[in-house]
């Protein structure tokens, strides 16, 4: 079951059942997980009946359901390995999600160091290796013979081993592809080079999976159709994920010769209680910081919200049309261009306050201005 940790636009924890929260990060069970669990049960029941012919149908169903739940728990712990390590490194995580093909840890910000990328990627498979080793040790401690309990323990060990091995395949968006990207990034000093290596690796892995499935059909192996289905799903997941990784890398690429100062709009400070119509007229294409009487910034004037409010109640306080200034919407004028592009692409805000080294407002960067500049170049 493939797993991935990725950076993406923040999303709300909807579209699934919230199982728990880890350090404030919601853990969701997507509706498609139930479909995957049902498929596991349907495939596992005849497997148990074949290996334990005298066990009975209800025993086979019980073991199948238990195996599906243990497999889900294994994938969850794998993803929590990514999540906990990312949080320890200061990388915010939007959510952890379990779905049909496995799991996904959605990291809010792209790692700025190859070491961080590699450590977060390795954390999940490391957890899976431990989860495979523990039941494998129990298997040899249980009374010899193929009993229902011994079979369940063995299959849990094998499933976790497969999760670890499959996720270490060297292609994005799998963990192995992220390790490959981190290694190439560390050697070349360019994250983009690592991403391209991971995309090439993804193509090789996808072709290898398809070849293995076709080989099973040609040889008529017992699990040929199961192998075909699993390989097809994994190949699809890898190809789509690698394409998304490449597109994300291209979006965050900062053109040579482009300075942040070229994109920043001048900033104007106005009292937060100013009439919204006056604040809108005074902005004249500039960014507006609205400041309360106590000197605390109320936010940045949202041009669209201000225009709508001014059309109805032009004397309303401009603060009612303010976009909050949050830590993630504040940029240093000395930040590297790629980090600026990455922050803008992963933060749900229309504009960002740019400050100098002493924290003084230096301008406002609007999302559409950055997007237009990157598109032109």
Short mmCIF file of C-alpha atoms in Angstrom, two decimals, residues 32-358:
data_model
loop_
_atom_site.label_atom_id
_atom_site.label_comp_id
_atom_site.label_asym_id
_atom_site.label_seq_id
_atom_site.Cartn_x
_atom_site.Cartn_y
_atom_site.Cartn_z
CA UNK A 32 -12.52 5.13 -0.03
CA UNK A 33 -10.74 3.34 2.84
CA UNK A 34 -13.89 1.33 3.52
CA UNK A 35 -13.88 0.14 -0.08
CA UNK A 36 -10.25 -0.93 0.24
CA UNK A 37 -10.98 -2.73 3.51
CA UNK A 38 -13.91 -4.58 1.90
CA UNK A 39 -11.67 -5.72 -0.97
CA UNK A 40 -9.06 -6.96 1.53
CA UNK A 41 -11.72 -8.95 3.40
CA UNK A 42 -13.12 -10.50 0.19
CA UNK A 43 -9.64 -11.56 -0.95
CA UNK A 44 -8.54 -12.76 2.48
CA UNK A 45 -11.53 -15.03 3.27
CA UNK A 46 -10.83 -17.62 0.50
CA UNK A 47 -7.12 -17.37 1.34
CA UNK A 48 -7.84 -18.43 4.94
CA UNK A 49 -10.24 -21.19 3.82
CA UNK A 50 -7.52 -22.59 1.57
CA UNK A 51 -4.81 -22.56 4.24
CA UNK A 52 -7.08 -23.58 7.14
CA UNK A 53 -9.68 -25.85 5.52
CA UNK A 54 -11.21 -26.93 8.83
CA UNK A 55 -11.48 -23.51 10.40
CA UNK A 56 -14.99 -22.69 9.21
CA UNK A 57 -16.43 -19.74 7.32
CA UNK A 58 -17.02 -17.50 10.36
CA UNK A 59 -13.43 -17.95 11.52
CA UNK A 60 -12.23 -17.01 8.06
CA UNK A 61 -14.40 -13.86 8.08
CA UNK A 62 -13.22 -12.91 11.57
CA UNK A 63 -9.57 -13.29 10.58
CA UNK A 64 -10.15 -11.32 7.37
CA UNK A 65 -11.77 -8.41 9.22
CA UNK A 66 -9.04 -8.49 11.87
CA UNK A 67 -6.38 -8.44 9.16
CA UNK A 68 -8.01 -5.47 7.40
CA UNK A 69 -8.11 -3.52 10.67
CA UNK A 70 -4.51 -4.40 11.52
CA UNK A 71 -3.43 -3.35 8.04
CA UNK A 72 -5.22 -0.02 8.44
CA UNK A 73 -3.57 0.50 11.82
CA UNK A 74 -0.19 -0.31 10.27
CA UNK A 75 -0.64 2.29 7.53
CA UNK A 76 -1.81 4.81 10.14
CA UNK A 77 1.31 4.28 12.27
CA UNK A 78 3.45 4.52 9.11
CA UNK A 79 1.93 7.92 8.34
CA UNK A 80 2.24 9.09 11.93
CA UNK A 81 5.95 8.36 11.61
CA UNK A 82 6.10 10.94 8.80
CA UNK A 83 3.88 13.35 10.73
CA UNK A 84 5.73 13.28 14.05
CA UNK A 85 9.17 13.67 12.45
CA UNK A 86 7.96 16.54 10.26
CA UNK A 87 6.55 18.34 13.28
CA UNK A 88 9.78 17.80 15.21
CA UNK A 89 11.68 19.44 12.34
CA UNK A 90 9.37 22.46 12.41
CA UNK A 91 7.43 21.51 9.28
CA UNK A 92 3.69 22.14 9.81
CA UNK A 93 1.35 19.31 8.80
CA UNK A 94 -2.19 19.97 7.54
CA UNK A 95 -3.57 16.49 8.06
CA UNK A 96 -2.94 12.75 7.84
CA UNK A 97 -5.34 10.85 5.58
CA UNK A 98 -5.99 7.14 5.09
CA UNK A 99 -7.63 6.20 1.80
CA UNK A 100 -8.05 3.38 -0.71
CA UNK A 101 -4.43 3.06 -1.81
CA UNK A 102 -2.80 3.68 1.55
CA UNK A 103 -2.08 6.93 3.34
CA UNK A 104 -0.93 10.49 2.87
CA UNK A 105 0.73 13.01 5.18
CA UNK A 106 0.08 16.52 3.89
CA UNK A 107 2.98 18.78 4.88
CA UNK A 108 2.28 22.50 4.68
CA UNK A 109 5.75 23.65 3.69
CA UNK A 110 8.42 22.20 1.46
CA UNK A 111 11.56 21.19 3.40
CA UNK A 112 14.36 23.69 2.85
CA UNK A 113 17.14 21.17 3.48
CA UNK A 114 17.77 17.81 1.80
CA UNK A 115 18.44 16.29 5.22
CA UNK A 116 14.94 17.18 6.38
CA UNK A 117 13.44 15.74 3.20
CA UNK A 118 15.30 12.48 3.67
CA UNK A 119 14.59 12.10 7.39
CA UNK A 120 10.84 12.68 6.98
CA UNK A 121 10.72 10.21 4.06
CA UNK A 122 12.59 7.46 5.93
CA UNK A 123 10.50 7.80 9.10
CA UNK A 124 7.45 5.99 7.68
CA UNK A 125 9.25 2.89 6.33
CA UNK A 126 11.28 2.72 9.56
CA UNK A 127 8.03 2.41 11.53
CA UNK A 128 6.80 -0.29 9.11
CA UNK A 129 10.02 -2.28 9.55
CA UNK A 130 9.52 -2.27 13.33
CA UNK A 131 5.86 -3.26 12.88
CA UNK A 132 6.99 -6.18 10.70
CA UNK A 133 9.74 -7.31 13.07
CA UNK A 134 7.57 -7.44 16.21
CA UNK A 135 4.86 -9.83 14.90
CA UNK A 136 7.52 -11.85 13.11
CA UNK A 137 9.21 -12.42 16.47
CA UNK A 138 5.85 -13.37 18.02
CA UNK A 139 5.26 -15.84 15.18
CA UNK A 140 8.24 -17.92 16.28
CA UNK A 141 7.18 -17.78 19.94
CA UNK A 142 3.67 -19.11 19.31
CA UNK A 143 3.10 -22.86 19.39
CA UNK A 144 4.18 -24.44 16.06
CA UNK A 145 1.58 -25.30 13.46
CA UNK A 146 -0.63 -23.20 11.23
CA UNK A 147 -3.31 -22.02 13.63
CA UNK A 148 -5.65 -19.06 13.01
CA UNK A 149 -3.71 -16.87 15.46
CA UNK A 150 -0.33 -17.81 14.00
CA UNK A 151 -1.58 -17.12 10.47
CA UNK A 152 -2.89 -13.67 11.45
CA UNK A 153 0.40 -12.78 13.15
CA UNK A 154 2.40 -13.92 10.14
CA UNK A 155 0.23 -12.01 7.66
CA UNK A 156 0.53 -8.85 9.78
CA UNK A 157 4.31 -9.15 9.64
CA UNK A 158 4.27 -9.79 5.88
CA UNK A 159 1.87 -6.88 5.23
CA UNK A 160 4.05 -4.42 7.14
CA UNK A 161 7.11 -5.72 5.35
CA UNK A 162 5.40 -5.14 2.00
CA UNK A 163 4.39 -1.62 3.06
CA UNK A 164 8.01 -0.85 3.93
CA UNK A 165 9.47 -2.36 0.75
CA UNK A 166 6.91 -0.90 -1.65
CA UNK A 167 7.30 2.58 -0.20
CA UNK A 168 11.08 2.46 -0.56
CA UNK A 169 10.88 1.99 -4.33
CA UNK A 170 12.96 4.86 -5.82
CA UNK A 171 10.23 6.86 -7.52
CA UNK A 172 8.16 9.89 -6.54
CA UNK A 173 5.81 10.29 -4.76
CA UNK A 174 6.86 7.20 -2.78
CA UNK A 175 9.15 7.58 0.20
CA UNK A 176 12.01 5.99 -1.73
CA UNK A 177 11.61 8.63 -4.41
CA UNK A 178 11.87 11.34 -1.75
CA UNK A 179 15.02 9.74 -0.38
CA UNK A 180 16.43 9.74 -3.94
CA UNK A 181 15.48 13.40 -4.36
CA UNK A 182 17.15 14.29 -1.05
CA UNK A 183 20.34 12.49 -2.09
CA UNK A 184 20.53 14.18 -5.51
CA UNK A 185 19.61 17.50 -3.91
CA UNK A 186 22.43 17.14 -1.37
CA UNK A 187 24.98 16.31 -4.08
CA UNK A 188 23.95 18.92 -6.66
CA UNK A 189 22.61 21.62 -4.37
CA UNK A 190 19.46 21.85 -6.53
CA UNK A 191 16.13 20.49 -5.38
CA UNK A 192 14.82 20.58 -8.94
CA UNK A 193 17.51 18.11 -10.03
CA UNK A 194 16.41 15.77 -7.25
CA UNK A 195 12.78 16.04 -8.33
CA UNK A 196 13.66 15.19 -11.93
CA UNK A 197 15.65 12.16 -10.73
CA UNK A 198 12.64 11.06 -8.67
CA UNK A 199 10.33 11.44 -11.68
CA UNK A 200 12.66 9.32 -13.83
CA UNK A 201 12.73 6.76 -11.03
CA UNK A 202 8.93 6.79 -10.95
CA UNK A 203 8.82 5.92 -14.65
CA UNK A 204 11.22 3.02 -14.15
CA UNK A 205 9.24 1.72 -11.15
CA UNK A 206 5.89 1.99 -13.00
CA UNK A 207 7.27 0.10 -16.01
CA UNK A 208 8.73 -2.53 -13.68
CA UNK A 209 5.40 -3.05 -11.95
CA UNK A 210 3.56 -3.45 -15.25
CA UNK A 211 6.21 -5.88 -16.50
CA UNK A 212 5.91 -7.99 -13.33
CA UNK A 213 2.12 -8.10 -13.67
CA UNK A 214 2.31 -9.13 -17.35
CA UNK A 215 4.90 -11.76 -16.47
CA UNK A 216 2.49 -13.23 -13.92
CA UNK A 217 -0.24 -13.43 -16.54
CA UNK A 218 2.10 -15.11 -19.02
CA UNK A 219 3.22 -17.70 -16.47
CA UNK A 220 -0.30 -18.26 -15.14
CA UNK A 221 0.68 -17.82 -11.48
CA UNK A 222 -2.01 -18.47 -8.90
CA UNK A 223 -2.37 -14.80 -7.86
CA UNK A 224 -2.08 -13.37 -11.39
CA UNK A 225 -5.26 -11.26 -11.24
CA UNK A 226 -4.58 -9.97 -7.76
CA UNK A 227 -1.04 -9.08 -8.84
CA UNK A 228 -2.37 -7.33 -11.95
CA UNK A 229 -4.85 -5.24 -9.94
CA UNK A 230 -2.33 -4.22 -7.28
CA UNK A 231 0.39 -3.39 -9.82
CA UNK A 232 -2.00 -1.40 -12.02
CA UNK A 233 -3.19 0.67 -9.05
CA UNK A 234 0.35 1.30 -7.82
CA UNK A 235 1.61 2.21 -11.31
CA UNK A 236 -1.27 4.66 -11.72
CA UNK A 237 -0.64 6.17 -8.28
CA UNK A 238 3.07 6.60 -9.02
CA UNK A 239 2.61 8.13 -12.48
CA UNK A 240 -0.04 10.61 -11.32
CA UNK A 241 1.91 11.48 -8.17
CA UNK A 242 5.18 11.99 -10.05
CA UNK A 243 3.42 14.32 -12.49
CA UNK A 244 2.04 16.34 -9.59
CA UNK A 245 5.49 16.55 -7.98
CA UNK A 246 7.05 17.79 -11.23
CA UNK A 247 4.30 20.41 -11.69
CA UNK A 248 4.74 21.61 -8.10
CA UNK A 249 8.50 21.91 -8.62
CA UNK A 250 7.97 24.00 -11.74
CA UNK A 251 5.55 26.29 -9.88
CA UNK A 252 8.08 27.00 -7.13
CA UNK A 253 10.99 27.58 -9.50
CA UNK A 254 12.19 31.17 -9.23
CA UNK A 255 13.48 32.66 -12.51
CA UNK A 256 17.06 33.91 -12.61
CA UNK A 257 17.31 37.70 -12.42
CA UNK A 258 13.88 38.23 -10.86
CA UNK A 259 14.06 40.22 -7.61
CA UNK A 260 11.28 40.17 -5.02
CA UNK A 261 11.40 43.97 -4.93
CA UNK A 262 10.17 44.01 -8.55
CA UNK A 263 6.89 42.36 -7.49
CA UNK A 264 6.23 44.11 -4.18
CA UNK A 265 3.66 46.91 -4.14
CA UNK A 266 4.26 50.01 -2.00
CA UNK A 267 2.61 49.87 1.41
CA UNK A 268 0.39 52.47 3.03
CA UNK A 269 -0.63 52.52 6.70
CA UNK A 270 -4.12 53.74 7.60
CA UNK A 271 -6.19 53.73 10.82
CA UNK A 272 -8.34 50.60 11.08
CA UNK A 273 -11.43 52.75 11.79
CA UNK A 274 -11.07 54.69 8.51
CA UNK A 275 -14.19 54.58 6.30
CA UNK A 276 -13.78 51.68 3.94
CA UNK A 277 -14.57 53.84 0.91
CA UNK A 278 -11.80 56.29 1.83
CA UNK A 279 -9.32 53.47 2.47
CA UNK A 280 -10.15 51.92 -0.89
CA UNK A 281 -9.69 55.22 -2.70
CA UNK A 282 -6.40 55.95 -0.90
CA UNK A 283 -4.93 52.56 -1.75
CA UNK A 284 -4.59 53.36 -5.48
CA UNK A 285 -2.99 50.02 -6.27
CA UNK A 286 -0.89 49.95 -3.10
CA UNK A 287 -1.04 47.51 -0.22
CA UNK A 288 -2.76 48.91 2.87
CA UNK A 289 -1.89 47.95 6.45
CA UNK A 290 -4.76 48.82 8.78
CA UNK A 291 -3.56 49.80 12.26
CA UNK A 292 -5.74 50.03 15.38
CA UNK A 293 -5.50 52.88 17.88
CA UNK A 294 -3.26 50.81 20.15
CA UNK A 295 -0.72 50.41 17.33
CA UNK A 296 -1.53 46.76 16.62
CA UNK A 297 -2.01 45.84 12.96
CA UNK A 298 -5.59 44.76 12.25
CA UNK A 299 -4.68 43.26 8.88
CA UNK A 300 -4.21 44.02 5.21
CA UNK A 301 -7.04 45.67 3.30
CA UNK A 302 -8.74 43.10 1.07
CA UNK A 303 -9.50 45.04 -2.11
CA UNK A 304 -12.38 42.81 -3.23
CA UNK A 305 -14.03 42.68 0.19
CA UNK A 306 -13.52 46.43 0.60
CA UNK A 307 -15.18 47.16 -2.75
CA UNK A 308 -18.19 45.02 -1.86
CA UNK A 309 -18.48 46.60 1.59
CA UNK A 310 -18.06 50.15 0.24
CA UNK A 311 -20.85 49.57 -2.28
CA UNK A 312 -23.26 48.85 0.58
CA UNK A 313 -21.96 50.87 3.57
CA UNK A 314 -19.15 53.21 2.48
CA UNK A 315 -18.69 54.60 6.01
CA UNK A 316 -18.12 51.20 7.61
CA UNK A 317 -14.72 50.74 9.33
CA UNK A 318 -12.09 49.49 6.92
CA UNK A 319 -11.15 46.83 9.48
CA UNK A 320 -14.27 44.92 8.49
CA UNK A 321 -12.62 44.30 5.10
CA UNK A 322 -9.22 43.34 6.50
CA UNK A 323 -7.36 40.12 5.75
CA UNK A 324 -5.59 38.96 8.96
CA UNK A 325 -1.80 39.12 9.10
CA UNK A 326 -0.61 35.69 10.25
CA UNK A 327 2.98 34.47 10.72
CA UNK A 328 2.78 32.48 7.49
CA UNK A 329 1.69 35.56 5.52
CA UNK A 330 4.72 37.62 6.54
CA UNK A 331 7.76 37.45 4.22
CA UNK A 332 11.26 38.76 4.75
CA UNK A 333 12.53 40.89 1.88
CA UNK A 334 15.74 38.82 2.03
CA UNK A 335 14.05 35.40 1.69
CA UNK A 336 15.22 33.26 -1.27
CA UNK A 337 12.87 33.41 -4.22
CA UNK A 338 12.02 29.69 -4.20
CA UNK A 339 11.01 29.87 -0.55
CA UNK A 340 8.78 32.85 -1.33
CA UNK A 341 7.13 30.99 -4.22
CA UNK A 342 6.67 27.90 -2.05
CA UNK A 343 5.12 29.88 0.80
CA UNK A 344 2.72 31.70 -1.50
CA UNK A 345 1.64 28.48 -3.22
CA UNK A 346 0.93 26.66 0.06
CA UNK A 347 -0.66 29.45 2.13
CA UNK A 348 -4.36 30.35 1.71
CA UNK A 349 -3.97 34.12 1.38
CA UNK A 350 -4.33 36.64 -1.42
CA UNK A 351 -1.59 38.97 -0.23
CA UNK A 352 1.52 38.85 1.95
CA UNK A 353 3.18 41.53 4.03
CA UNK A 354 6.89 41.91 3.18
CA UNK A 355 9.07 43.26 6.00
CA UNK A 356 12.73 44.18 6.29
CA UNK A 357 15.25 42.71 8.73
CA UNK A 358 13.98 45.00 11.50
#
